[in-house]
Tab-separated table of C-alpha atoms in Angstrom:
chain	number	residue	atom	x	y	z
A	503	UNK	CA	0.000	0.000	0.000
A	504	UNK	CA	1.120	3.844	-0.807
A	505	UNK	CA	2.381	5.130	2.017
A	506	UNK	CA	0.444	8.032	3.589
A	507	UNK	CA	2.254	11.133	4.328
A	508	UNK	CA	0.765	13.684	7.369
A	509	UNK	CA	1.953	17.016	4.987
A	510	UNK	CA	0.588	15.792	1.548
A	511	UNK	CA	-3.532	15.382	2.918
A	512	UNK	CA	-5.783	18.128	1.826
A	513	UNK	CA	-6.074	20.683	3.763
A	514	UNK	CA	-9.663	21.568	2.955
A	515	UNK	CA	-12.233	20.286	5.716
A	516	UNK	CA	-14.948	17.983	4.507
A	517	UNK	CA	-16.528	17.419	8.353
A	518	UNK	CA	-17.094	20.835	9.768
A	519	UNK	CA	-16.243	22.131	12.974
A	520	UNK	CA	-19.058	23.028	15.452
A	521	UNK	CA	-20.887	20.024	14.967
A	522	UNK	CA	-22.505	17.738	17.605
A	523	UNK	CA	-20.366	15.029	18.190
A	524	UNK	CA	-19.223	14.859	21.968
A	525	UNK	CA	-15.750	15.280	22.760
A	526	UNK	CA	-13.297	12.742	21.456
A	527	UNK	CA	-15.751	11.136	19.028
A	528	UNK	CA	-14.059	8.476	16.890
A	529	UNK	CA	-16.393	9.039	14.454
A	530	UNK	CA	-15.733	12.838	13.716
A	531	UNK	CA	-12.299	11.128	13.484
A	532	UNK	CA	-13.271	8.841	11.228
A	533	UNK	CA	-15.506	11.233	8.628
A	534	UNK	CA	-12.789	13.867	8.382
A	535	UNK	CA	-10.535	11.283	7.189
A	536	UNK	CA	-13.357	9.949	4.815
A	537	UNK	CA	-12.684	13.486	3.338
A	538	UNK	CA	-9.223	13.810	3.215
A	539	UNK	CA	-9.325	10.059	1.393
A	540	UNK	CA	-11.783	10.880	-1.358
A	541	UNK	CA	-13.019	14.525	-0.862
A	542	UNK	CA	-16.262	15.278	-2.864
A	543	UNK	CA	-16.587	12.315	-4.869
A	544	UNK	CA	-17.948	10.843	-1.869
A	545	UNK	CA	-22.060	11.021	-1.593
A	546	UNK	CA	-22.974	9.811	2.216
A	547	UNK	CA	-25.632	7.389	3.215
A	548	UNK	CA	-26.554	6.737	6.853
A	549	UNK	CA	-28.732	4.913	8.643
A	550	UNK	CA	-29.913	6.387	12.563
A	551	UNK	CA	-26.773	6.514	14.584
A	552	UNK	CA	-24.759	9.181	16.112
A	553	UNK	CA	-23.491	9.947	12.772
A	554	UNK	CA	-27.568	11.195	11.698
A	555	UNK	CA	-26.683	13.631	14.596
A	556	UNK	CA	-23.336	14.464	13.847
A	557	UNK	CA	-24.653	15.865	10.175
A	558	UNK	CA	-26.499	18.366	11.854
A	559	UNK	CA	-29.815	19.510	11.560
A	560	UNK	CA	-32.810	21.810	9.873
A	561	UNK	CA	-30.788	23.726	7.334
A	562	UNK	CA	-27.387	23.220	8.361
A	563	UNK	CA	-25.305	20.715	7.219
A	564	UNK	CA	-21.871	19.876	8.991
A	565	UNK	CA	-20.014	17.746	6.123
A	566	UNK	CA	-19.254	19.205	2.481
A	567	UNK	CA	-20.160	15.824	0.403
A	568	UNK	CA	-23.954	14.848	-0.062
A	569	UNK	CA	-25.587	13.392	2.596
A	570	UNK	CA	-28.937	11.414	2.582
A	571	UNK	CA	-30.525	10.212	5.873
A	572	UNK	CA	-32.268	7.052	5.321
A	573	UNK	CA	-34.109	4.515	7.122
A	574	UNK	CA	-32.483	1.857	9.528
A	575	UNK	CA	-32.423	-1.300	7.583
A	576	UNK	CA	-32.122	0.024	4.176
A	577	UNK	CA	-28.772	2.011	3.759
A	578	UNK	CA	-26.952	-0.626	1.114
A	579	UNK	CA	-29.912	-1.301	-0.214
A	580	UNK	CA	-30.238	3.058	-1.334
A	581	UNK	CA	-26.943	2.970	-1.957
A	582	UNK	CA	-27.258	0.565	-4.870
A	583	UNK	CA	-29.941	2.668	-5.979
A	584	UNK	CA	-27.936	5.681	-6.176
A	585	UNK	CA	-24.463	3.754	-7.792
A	586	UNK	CA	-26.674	2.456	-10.554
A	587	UNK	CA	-28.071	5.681	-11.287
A	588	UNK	CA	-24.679	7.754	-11.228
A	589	UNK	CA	-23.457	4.724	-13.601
A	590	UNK	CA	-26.391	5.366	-16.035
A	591	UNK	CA	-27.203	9.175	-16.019
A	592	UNK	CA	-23.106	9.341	-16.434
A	593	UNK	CA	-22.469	11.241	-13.269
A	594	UNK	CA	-19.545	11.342	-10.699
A	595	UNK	CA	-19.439	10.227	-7.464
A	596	UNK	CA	-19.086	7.015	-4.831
A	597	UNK	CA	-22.049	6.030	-2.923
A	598	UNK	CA	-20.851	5.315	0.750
A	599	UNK	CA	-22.533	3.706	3.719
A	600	UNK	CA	-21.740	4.711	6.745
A	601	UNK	CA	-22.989	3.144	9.682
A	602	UNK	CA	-21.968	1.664	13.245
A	603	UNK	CA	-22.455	-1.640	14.679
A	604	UNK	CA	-26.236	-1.124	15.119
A	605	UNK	CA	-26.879	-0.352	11.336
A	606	UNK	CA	-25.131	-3.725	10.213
A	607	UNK	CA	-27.097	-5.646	12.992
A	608	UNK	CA	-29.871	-3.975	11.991
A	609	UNK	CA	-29.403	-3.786	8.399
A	610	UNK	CA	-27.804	-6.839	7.716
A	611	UNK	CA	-30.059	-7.958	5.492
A	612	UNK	CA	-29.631	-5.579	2.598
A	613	UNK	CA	-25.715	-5.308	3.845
A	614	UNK	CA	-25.163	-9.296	2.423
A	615	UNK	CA	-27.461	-8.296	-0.684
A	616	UNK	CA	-25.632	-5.850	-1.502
A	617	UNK	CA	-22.160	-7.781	-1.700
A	618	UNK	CA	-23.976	-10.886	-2.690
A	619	UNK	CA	-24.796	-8.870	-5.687
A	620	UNK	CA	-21.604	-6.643	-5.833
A	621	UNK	CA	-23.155	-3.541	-6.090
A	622	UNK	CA	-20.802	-0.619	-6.110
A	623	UNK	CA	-20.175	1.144	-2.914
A	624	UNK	CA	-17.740	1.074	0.054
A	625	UNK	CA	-19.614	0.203	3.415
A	626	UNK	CA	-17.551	1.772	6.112
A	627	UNK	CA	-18.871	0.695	9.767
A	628	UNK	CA	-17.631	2.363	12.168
A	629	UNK	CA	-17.621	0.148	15.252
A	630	UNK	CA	-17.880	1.362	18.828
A	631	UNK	CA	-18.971	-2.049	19.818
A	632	UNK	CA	-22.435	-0.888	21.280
A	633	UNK	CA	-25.480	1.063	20.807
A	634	UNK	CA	-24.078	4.308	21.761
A	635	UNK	CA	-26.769	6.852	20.478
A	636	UNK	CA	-30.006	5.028	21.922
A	637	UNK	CA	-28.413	4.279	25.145
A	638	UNK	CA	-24.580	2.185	25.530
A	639	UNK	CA	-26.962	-1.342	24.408
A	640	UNK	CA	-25.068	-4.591	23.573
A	641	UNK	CA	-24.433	-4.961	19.950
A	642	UNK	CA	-23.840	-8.198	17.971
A	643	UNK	CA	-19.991	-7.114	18.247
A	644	UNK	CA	-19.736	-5.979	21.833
A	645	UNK	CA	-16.600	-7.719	23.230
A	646	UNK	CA	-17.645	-10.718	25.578
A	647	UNK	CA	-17.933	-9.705	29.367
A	648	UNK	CA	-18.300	-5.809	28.500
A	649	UNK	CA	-20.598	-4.259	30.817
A	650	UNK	CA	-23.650	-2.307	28.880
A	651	UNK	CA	-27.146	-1.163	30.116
A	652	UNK	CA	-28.465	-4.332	28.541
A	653	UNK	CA	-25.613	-6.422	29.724
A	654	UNK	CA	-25.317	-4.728	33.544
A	655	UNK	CA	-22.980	-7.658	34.751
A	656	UNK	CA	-21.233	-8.250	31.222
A	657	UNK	CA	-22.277	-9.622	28.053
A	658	UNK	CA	-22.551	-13.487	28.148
A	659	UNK	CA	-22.326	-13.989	24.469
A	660	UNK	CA	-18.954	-13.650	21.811
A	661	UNK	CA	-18.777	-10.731	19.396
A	662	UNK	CA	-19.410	-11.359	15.911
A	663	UNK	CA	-16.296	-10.838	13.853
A	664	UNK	CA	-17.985	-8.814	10.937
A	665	UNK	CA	-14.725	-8.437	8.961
A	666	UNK	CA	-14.277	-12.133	8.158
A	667	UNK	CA	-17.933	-12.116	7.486
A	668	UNK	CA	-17.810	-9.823	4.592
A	669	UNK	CA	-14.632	-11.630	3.828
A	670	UNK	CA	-16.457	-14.926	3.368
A	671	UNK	CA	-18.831	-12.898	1.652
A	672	UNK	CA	-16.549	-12.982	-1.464
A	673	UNK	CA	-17.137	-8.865	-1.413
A	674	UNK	CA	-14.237	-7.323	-3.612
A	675	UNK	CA	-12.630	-5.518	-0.867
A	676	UNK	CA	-12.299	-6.304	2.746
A	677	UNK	CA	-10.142	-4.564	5.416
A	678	UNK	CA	-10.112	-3.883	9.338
A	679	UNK	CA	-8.818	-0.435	9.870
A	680	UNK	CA	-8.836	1.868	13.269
A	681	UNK	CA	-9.252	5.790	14.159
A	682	UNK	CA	-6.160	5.553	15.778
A	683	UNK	CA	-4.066	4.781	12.998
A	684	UNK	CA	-5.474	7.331	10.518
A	685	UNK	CA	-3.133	7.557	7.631
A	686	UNK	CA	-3.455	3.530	7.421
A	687	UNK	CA	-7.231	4.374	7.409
A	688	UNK	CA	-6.944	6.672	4.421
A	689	UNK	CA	-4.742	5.171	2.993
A	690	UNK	CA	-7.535	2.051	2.969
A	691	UNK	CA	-9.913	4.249	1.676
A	692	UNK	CA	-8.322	5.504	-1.544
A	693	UNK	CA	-7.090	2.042	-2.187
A	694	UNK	CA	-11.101	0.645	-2.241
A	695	UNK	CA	-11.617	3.866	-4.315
A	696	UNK	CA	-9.982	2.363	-6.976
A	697	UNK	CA	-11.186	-1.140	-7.392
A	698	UNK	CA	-14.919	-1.601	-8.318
A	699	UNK	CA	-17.806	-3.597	-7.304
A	700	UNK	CA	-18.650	-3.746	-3.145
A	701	UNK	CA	-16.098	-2.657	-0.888
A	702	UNK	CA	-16.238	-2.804	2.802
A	703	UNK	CA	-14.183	-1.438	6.125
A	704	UNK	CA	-14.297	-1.983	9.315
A	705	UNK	CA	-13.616	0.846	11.486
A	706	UNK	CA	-12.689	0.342	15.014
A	707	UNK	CA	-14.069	3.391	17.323
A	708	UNK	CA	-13.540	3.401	20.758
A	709	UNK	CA	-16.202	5.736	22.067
A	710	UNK	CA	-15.403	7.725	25.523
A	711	UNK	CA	-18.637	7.940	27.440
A	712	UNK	CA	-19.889	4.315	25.822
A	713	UNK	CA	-16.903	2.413	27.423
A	714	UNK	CA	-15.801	4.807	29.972
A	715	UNK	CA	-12.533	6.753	29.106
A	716	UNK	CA	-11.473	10.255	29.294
A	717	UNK	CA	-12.640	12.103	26.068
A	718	UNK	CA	-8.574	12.933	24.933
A	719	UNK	CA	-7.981	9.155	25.092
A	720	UNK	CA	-9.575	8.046	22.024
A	721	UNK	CA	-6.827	7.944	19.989
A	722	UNK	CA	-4.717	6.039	22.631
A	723	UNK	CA	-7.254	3.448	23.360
A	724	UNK	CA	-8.085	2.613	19.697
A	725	UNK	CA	-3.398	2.504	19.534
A	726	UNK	CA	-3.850	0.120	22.545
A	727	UNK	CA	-6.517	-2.073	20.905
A	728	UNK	CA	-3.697	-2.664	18.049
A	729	UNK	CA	-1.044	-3.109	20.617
A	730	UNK	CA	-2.217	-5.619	22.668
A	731	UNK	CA	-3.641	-7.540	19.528
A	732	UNK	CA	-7.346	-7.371	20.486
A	733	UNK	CA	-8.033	-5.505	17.450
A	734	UNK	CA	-5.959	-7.213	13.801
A	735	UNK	CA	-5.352	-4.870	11.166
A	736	UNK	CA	-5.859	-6.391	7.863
A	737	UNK	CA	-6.526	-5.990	4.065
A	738	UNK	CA	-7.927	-8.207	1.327
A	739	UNK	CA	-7.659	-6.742	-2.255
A	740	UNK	CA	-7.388	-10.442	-4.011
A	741	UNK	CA	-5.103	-11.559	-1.654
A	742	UNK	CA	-5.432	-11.295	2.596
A	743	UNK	CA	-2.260	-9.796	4.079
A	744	UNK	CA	-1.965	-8.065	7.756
A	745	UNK	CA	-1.050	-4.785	7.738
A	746	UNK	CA	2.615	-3.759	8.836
A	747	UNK	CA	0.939	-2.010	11.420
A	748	UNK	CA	-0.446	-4.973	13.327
A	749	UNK	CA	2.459	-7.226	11.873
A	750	UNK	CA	4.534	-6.933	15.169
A	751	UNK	CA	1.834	-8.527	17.305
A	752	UNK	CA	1.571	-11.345	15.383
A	753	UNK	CA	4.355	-12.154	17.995
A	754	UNK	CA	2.611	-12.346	21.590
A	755	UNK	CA	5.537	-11.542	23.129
A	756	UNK	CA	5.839	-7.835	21.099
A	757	UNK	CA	1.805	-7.499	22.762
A	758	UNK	CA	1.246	-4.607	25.601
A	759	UNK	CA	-0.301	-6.710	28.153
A	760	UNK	CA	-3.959	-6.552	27.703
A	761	UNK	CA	-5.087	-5.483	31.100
A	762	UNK	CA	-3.324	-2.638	30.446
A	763	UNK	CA	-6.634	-2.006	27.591
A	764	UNK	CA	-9.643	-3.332	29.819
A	765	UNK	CA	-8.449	-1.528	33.020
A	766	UNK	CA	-8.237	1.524	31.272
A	767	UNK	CA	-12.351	1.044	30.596
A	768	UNK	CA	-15.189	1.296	33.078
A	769	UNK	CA	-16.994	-1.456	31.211
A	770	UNK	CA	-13.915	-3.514	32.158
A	771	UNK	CA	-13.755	-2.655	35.349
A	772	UNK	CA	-15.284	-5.359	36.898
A	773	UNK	CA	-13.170	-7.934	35.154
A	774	UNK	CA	-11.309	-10.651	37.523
A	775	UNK	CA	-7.866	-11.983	36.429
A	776	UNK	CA	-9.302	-15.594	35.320
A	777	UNK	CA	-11.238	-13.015	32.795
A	778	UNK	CA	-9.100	-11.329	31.304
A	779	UNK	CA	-6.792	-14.680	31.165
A	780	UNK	CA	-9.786	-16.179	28.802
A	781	UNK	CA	-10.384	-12.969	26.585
A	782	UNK	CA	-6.397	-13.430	25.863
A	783	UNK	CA	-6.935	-17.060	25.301
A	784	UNK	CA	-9.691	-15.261	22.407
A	785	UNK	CA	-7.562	-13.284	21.033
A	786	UNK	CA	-4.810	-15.535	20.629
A	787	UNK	CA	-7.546	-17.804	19.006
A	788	UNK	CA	-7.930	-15.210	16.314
A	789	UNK	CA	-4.510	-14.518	15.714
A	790	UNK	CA	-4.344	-17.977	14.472
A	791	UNK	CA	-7.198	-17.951	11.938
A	792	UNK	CA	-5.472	-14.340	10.749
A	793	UNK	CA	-2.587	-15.997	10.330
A	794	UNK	CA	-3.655	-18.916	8.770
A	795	UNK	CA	-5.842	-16.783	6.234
A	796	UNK	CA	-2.767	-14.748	5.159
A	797	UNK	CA	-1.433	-18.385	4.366
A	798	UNK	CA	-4.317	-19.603	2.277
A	799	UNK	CA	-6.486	-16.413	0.861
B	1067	UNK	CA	-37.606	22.867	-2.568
B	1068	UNK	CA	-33.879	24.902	-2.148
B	1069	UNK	CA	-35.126	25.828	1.100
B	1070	UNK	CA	-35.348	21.765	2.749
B	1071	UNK	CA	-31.945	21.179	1.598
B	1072	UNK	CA	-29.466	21.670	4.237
B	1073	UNK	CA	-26.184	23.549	3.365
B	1074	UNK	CA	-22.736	23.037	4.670
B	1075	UNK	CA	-22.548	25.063	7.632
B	1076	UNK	CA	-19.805	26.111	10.520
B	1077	UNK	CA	-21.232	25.517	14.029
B	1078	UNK	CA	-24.244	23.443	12.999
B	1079	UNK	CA	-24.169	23.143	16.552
B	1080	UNK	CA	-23.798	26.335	17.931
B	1081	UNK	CA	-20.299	27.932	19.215
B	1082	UNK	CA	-19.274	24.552	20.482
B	1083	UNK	CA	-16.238	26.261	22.331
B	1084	UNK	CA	-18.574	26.815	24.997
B	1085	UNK	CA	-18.419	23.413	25.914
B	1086	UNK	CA	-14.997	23.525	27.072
B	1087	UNK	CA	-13.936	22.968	30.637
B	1088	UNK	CA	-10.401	22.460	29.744
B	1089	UNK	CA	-8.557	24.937	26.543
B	1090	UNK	CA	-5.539	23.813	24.676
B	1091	UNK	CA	-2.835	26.026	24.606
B	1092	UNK	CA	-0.517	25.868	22.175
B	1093	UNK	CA	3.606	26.574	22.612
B	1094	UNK	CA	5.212	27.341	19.446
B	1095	UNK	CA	8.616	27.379	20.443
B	1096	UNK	CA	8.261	23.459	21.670
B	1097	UNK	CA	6.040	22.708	18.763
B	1098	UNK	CA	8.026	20.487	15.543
B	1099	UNK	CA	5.497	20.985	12.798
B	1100	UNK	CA	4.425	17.172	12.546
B	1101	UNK	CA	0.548	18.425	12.517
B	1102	UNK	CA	-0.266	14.969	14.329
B	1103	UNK	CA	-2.547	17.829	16.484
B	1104	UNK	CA	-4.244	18.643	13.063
B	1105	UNK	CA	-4.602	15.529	11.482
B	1106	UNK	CA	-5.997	13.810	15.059
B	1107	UNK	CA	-8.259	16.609	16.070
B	1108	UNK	CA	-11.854	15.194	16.158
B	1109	UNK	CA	-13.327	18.774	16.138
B	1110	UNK	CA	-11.365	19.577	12.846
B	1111	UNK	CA	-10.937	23.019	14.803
B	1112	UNK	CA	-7.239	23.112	14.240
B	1113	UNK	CA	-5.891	24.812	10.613
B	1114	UNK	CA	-2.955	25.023	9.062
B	1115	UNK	CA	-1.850	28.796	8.498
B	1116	UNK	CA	1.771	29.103	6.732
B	1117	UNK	CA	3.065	25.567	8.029
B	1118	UNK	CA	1.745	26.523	11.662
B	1119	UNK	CA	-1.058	25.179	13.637
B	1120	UNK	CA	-3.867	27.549	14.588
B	1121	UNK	CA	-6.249	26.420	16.894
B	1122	UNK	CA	-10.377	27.530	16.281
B	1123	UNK	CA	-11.464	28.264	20.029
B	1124	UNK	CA	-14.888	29.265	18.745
B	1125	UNK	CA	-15.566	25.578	18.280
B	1126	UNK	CA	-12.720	23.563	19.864
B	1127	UNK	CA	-14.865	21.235	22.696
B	1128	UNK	CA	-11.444	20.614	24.943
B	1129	UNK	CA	-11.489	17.203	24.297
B	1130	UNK	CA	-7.431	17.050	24.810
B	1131	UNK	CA	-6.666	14.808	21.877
B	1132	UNK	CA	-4.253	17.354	20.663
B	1133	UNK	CA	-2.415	17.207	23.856
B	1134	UNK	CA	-2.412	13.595	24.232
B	1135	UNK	CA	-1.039	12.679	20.842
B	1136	UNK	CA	2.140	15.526	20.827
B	1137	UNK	CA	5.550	13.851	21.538
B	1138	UNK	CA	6.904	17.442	21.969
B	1139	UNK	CA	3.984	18.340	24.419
B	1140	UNK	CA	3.908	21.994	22.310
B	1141	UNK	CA	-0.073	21.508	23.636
B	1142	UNK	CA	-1.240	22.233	26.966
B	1143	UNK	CA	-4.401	21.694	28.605
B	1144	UNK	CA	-5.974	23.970	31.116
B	1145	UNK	CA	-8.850	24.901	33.049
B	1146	UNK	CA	-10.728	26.983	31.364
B	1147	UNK	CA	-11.557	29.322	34.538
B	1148	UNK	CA	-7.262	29.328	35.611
B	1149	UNK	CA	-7.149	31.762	32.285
């Protein structure tokens, strides 16, 4: 992949300032750098989530690209709509879904159309691993044991791994990226710019009131997330490679220890050692199927 | 019709500066030009002007990312009332 360099992104803002996102958000984080990636070509769709919010409201918009607001379940499904008309009326411009964790629960129907069918768009979800804008409620991809207000003494069941599902999806582009590693991020983004058909990245957002950090650690706990291995950065553009980024970690000993992560988290908090010894025991169980994709996809 | 759509706007939420319990000050003479500040803030309240950061306090919330993420700790944060 090109390397990204800090002094050659645009300087022109495509995510406004004075918007409503709370302090720290990783998903202001996340749609600046959908700007700097792809600037205006980019026309919006999002389902309800904080990001519905984040646009702004009545007649003030806080992003520069196109934005439509659409209903929960059917963002690919519009999005299809709108890269089949661009494709036939001749016009310029890349549909993209944005939506968290709750709009691919939610929507997942239309979401596996969508890439059944190859329909062109890139599907960024940006994953704070709850339901952060009706209330901090457990999502399909909630890590095990996090505390939520629907999961008060920790969430009994495992987190969906989302990535691999689009992965085994056969959709043209896969990759896991993370708002703390934004150039990698960008970098992701123009590379899915240029290959068609359905394209899809998962954004890892650690969100400071949902899990319980201060609002200037966002971009340290999503850094920690990579470090400690509970969150693989990877790409699949034909063929599955980790990203140098993550590469390191494939080595447990190179790993910050990982209650250095969960203690730093008030959904955590109440985590005994046996715990976090199993959660370690899961992530080292999906080190080995990353590794052992890079060997066979 | 024109009038329903929604145009890009600064501050579609207001002068979000006055959320701010903590301000960022900035020290120039520590400060190395990476722009890790600008590239990290969430607010997108920090500019560029002639290879220098500027930072927007109409809108800046005080998160602290800036501060957080510079090795050369050119960013300070302090209570808003201590100014």
């Amino acid at each position: 992949m090109v390397v990204v360099k800090i002094k050659d992104l645009p300087k022109e803002k495509f995510l406004l300032p004075g918007n409503t996102s709370c302090q720290g958000c990783p998903h202001a984080l996340g749609l600046k750098s959908l700007g700097m990636a792809l600037g205006d070509d980019v026309v919006l769709v999002v389902p309800a989530g904080c990001t519905t919010i984040i646009a702004g409201s009545k007649d003030k918009s806080s992003f520069k690209f196109p934005c439509l607001h659409v209903p929960f379940a059917s963002a690919p499904a519009v999005a299809t709509g709108l890269g089949s008309a661009f494709r036939r009326l001749g016009k310029r411009g890349i549909p993209v879904v944005w939506m968290g964790d709750g709009g691919s629960d939610i929507g997942f129907a239309t979401l596996s159309g969508a890439c059944v069918r190859k329909d062109d768009m890139i599907v960024i979800v940006s994953d704070n691993e709850a339901y952060m804008n009706t209330g901090i409620q457990t999502s399909g991809t909630t890590f095990w044991k996090a505390k939520t207000t629907t999961s008060p003494t920790g969430k009994r069941e495992e987190k969906k791994d989302l990535a691999l599902i689009m992965l085994m999806h056969k959709a043209d582009y896969v990759a896991t990226a993370s708002v703390g590693y934004l150039q990698d991020f960008i970098g992701k983004l123009r590379k899915a710019s240029e290959i068609d058909g359905f394209r899809f990245i998962h954004l890892h957002s650690p969100c400071p009131p949902g899990w319980g950090f201060d609002s200037s650690e966002t971009v340290e706990m999503a850094r920690l997330a990579v470090k400690c291995g509970a969150w693989i950065l990877w790409e699949f553009d034909g063929k599955f490679k980790i990203s140098s980024i993550s590469k390191p970690y494939a080595d447990k000993s190179k790993r910050t220890p990982l209650a250095e992560y969960l203690k730093k988290q008030r959904r955590f908090r109440h985590l005994s050692d046996e715990d976090i010894a199993e959660i370690e025991r899961r992530i080292d169980e999906q080190w080995r199927v990353v590794l052992a994709l890079e060997e066979v996809f | 019709m024109e009038c329903m759509i929604a145009k890009p706007s600064k501050g579609s939420a207001g002068k979000t500066g006055l959320w701010r319990t903590f301000k960022p000050i900035y020290d120039e003479n520590k400060c190395n030009n990476c722009l890790l500040c600008w590239l990290y803030c969430p607010e997108n309240a920090i500019d560029v002007v002639d290879g220098k950061i500027s930072i927007d306090y109409d809108y800046c919330k005080g998160c602290g990312v800036c501060a957080k993420i510079c090795a050369k700790k050119a960013i300070e944060m302090v209570r808003e009332e201590e100014l």
